Every structure is written in C-alpha cells, then in structure tokens.
Amino acid sequence: MKNNNKITIEVMYKADYCLPCFYMDEAVREILPRYRDQIDYRRVDLTSSGKKRFLELSVSLFGEEGVYKHNRIAPIPSLFIDGELFFDAIPPRHDLEDAIREMLIKNIN
C-alpha cells in the first residue's frame, strides 16, 4: 500500500453514529496537516465501498481460517498504518504521532 515515501493510514469506520469511530477519525484528521505530504489517509467505510478492504485487513490479522471459520474480524474502530494494526482504540495524539514517525522512518530505510 506504499505510495512513494508516503505511509497509508486507514481507519475502520462503521458509521457516524459509532462515536469511537468518529473520534478515531477526528484524531487522525487533527494531525494530518502536519504530515500532509507524507500520509495517504483513508477512512474505510464498512457499510459501503470499504467492505472488501475491511475483509482483506481482517484476513491479514487472523488468516483466512480465522476469518471464515471462526468469524474473527478486525476491531471496530481500528487504525492501520501500511496494513499493520496499530490501534484498536482512540489513540492519544502523542502515541499516534510516535507511530507515524516510526513508520515514516521505516519507510525511508
């Protein structure tokens, strides 16, 4: 999911009435201006076009057997950076920025 030297942040988002989803999305949007050229941000809407991506990320976490036989899915809400689960709860700003910096450094090397 890498685009040049950018990292991809994806938030699993159920709906506007899901307050944890809403606030996780807000947490990311708050810090985006600082990293505008380094982050590709996607809100994965589970009720429409994001279903397939949600399934792909769930399989990456739990394997096909875990998803299809044991009905395990990615947490909602959750935040993935470059396809890797980083947060399954609303992250404090400093933790989110630490994770972003870590992945940006990893992406450069």
Coordinates of C-alpha atoms in Angstrom, one line a residue:
M1 CA 0.0 0.0 0.0
K2 CA 3.0 2.3 -0.2
N3 CA 2.9 5.3 -2.5
N4 CA 6.5 6.7 -3.0
N5 CA 7.6 7.7 0.5
K6 CA 4.1 8.1 1.9
I7 CA 2.6 5.9 4.5
T8 CA -1.1 4.9 4.3
I9 CA -3.3 5.3 7.3
E10 CA -6.7 3.5 7.3
V11 CA -9.4 3.9 9.9
M12 CA -12.1 1.2 10.1
Y13 CA -15.2 3.3 10.3
K14 CA -18.7 1.8 10.9
A15 CA -20.9 4.9 10.7
D16 CA -21.3 8.4 12.1
Y17 CA -23.4 7.1 15.0
C18 CA -20.4 5.0 16.1
L19 CA -18.8 7.6 18.4
P20 CA -15.5 5.7 18.9
C21 CA -15.2 5.5 15.0
F22 CA -16.0 9.2 14.7
Y23 CA -13.4 10.3 17.3
M24 CA -10.7 8.0 15.9
D25 CA -11.3 9.6 12.5
E26 CA -11.1 13.1 14.2
A27 CA -7.8 12.2 15.9
V28 CA -6.2 11.4 12.6
R29 CA -7.6 14.4 10.8
E30 CA -6.3 16.7 13.6
I31 CA -2.7 15.7 12.9
L32 CA -2.9 15.3 9.1
P33 CA -1.9 18.9 8.3
R34 CA 1.5 18.4 9.9
Y35 CA 2.2 15.4 7.7
R36 CA 0.1 16.3 4.6
D37 CA 2.8 15.2 2.0
Q38 CA 3.7 12.1 3.9
I39 CA 0.4 10.4 4.6
D40 CA -2.3 8.9 2.4
Y41 CA -5.4 8.8 4.6
R42 CA -8.4 6.6 4.0
R43 CA -11.5 6.1 6.1
V44 CA -12.6 2.6 5.4
D45 CA -16.4 2.8 5.5
L46 CA -17.7 -0.7 6.5
T47 CA -21.2 0.0 5.3
S48 CA -20.3 0.7 1.7
S49 CA -17.2 0.6 -0.5
G50 CA -14.9 -0.3 2.3
K51 CA -16.2 -3.8 2.9
K52 CA -13.6 -5.6 0.7
R53 CA -10.7 -3.7 2.3
F54 CA -12.0 -4.5 5.8
L55 CA -12.1 -8.2 4.9
E56 CA -8.6 -8.0 3.5
L57 CA -7.2 -6.4 6.7
S58 CA -9.1 -8.9 8.8
V59 CA -7.5 -11.8 6.9
S60 CA -4.1 -10.2 7.3
L61 CA -4.7 -10.2 11.1
F62 CA -6.3 -13.6 11.6
G63 CA -5.7 -15.6 8.4
E64 CA -8.4 -17.0 6.2
E65 CA -9.3 -19.7 8.6
G66 CA -9.7 -17.2 11.5
V67 CA -12.0 -15.0 9.4
Y68 CA -14.0 -17.6 7.5
K69 CA -14.2 -20.4 10.1
H70 CA -14.0 -18.6 13.4
N71 CA -15.6 -15.3 12.3
R72 CA -12.8 -13.1 13.6
I73 CA -12.6 -9.6 12.2
A74 CA -10.5 -6.5 12.6
P75 CA -11.6 -4.4 15.6
I76 CA -14.0 -1.5 15.0
P77 CA -12.8 1.1 15.2
S78 CA -9.2 0.4 14.4
L79 CA -6.3 2.2 12.8
F80 CA -3.9 0.5 10.4
I81 CA -0.6 2.0 9.1
D82 CA 0.6 0.4 5.9
G83 CA -1.7 -2.5 6.5
E84 CA -0.4 -3.1 10.1
L85 CA -2.8 -2.8 13.0
F86 CA -1.5 0.0 15.3
F87 CA -4.5 1.0 17.4
D88 CA -7.8 -0.6 18.3
A89 CA -8.9 2.3 20.5
I90 CA -8.7 6.1 20.0
P91 CA -5.0 6.9 20.3
P92 CA -3.7 9.8 22.4
R93 CA -2.2 12.3 20.0
H94 CA 1.4 11.7 21.1
D95 CA 1.0 7.9 20.6
L96 CA -0.4 8.5 17.1
E97 CA 2.4 10.8 16.2
D98 CA 5.0 8.4 17.6
A99 CA 3.5 5.6 15.4
I100 CA 3.5 7.9 12.3
R101 CA 7.1 8.9 12.8
E102 CA 8.2 5.3 13.4
M103 CA 6.6 4.2 10.1
L104 CA 7.9 7.2 8.2
I105 CA 11.4 6.3 9.3
K106 CA 10.8 2.6 8.5
N107 CA 9.5 3.6 5.1
I108 CA 12.6 5.7 4.3
N109 CA 15.0 2.9 5.1

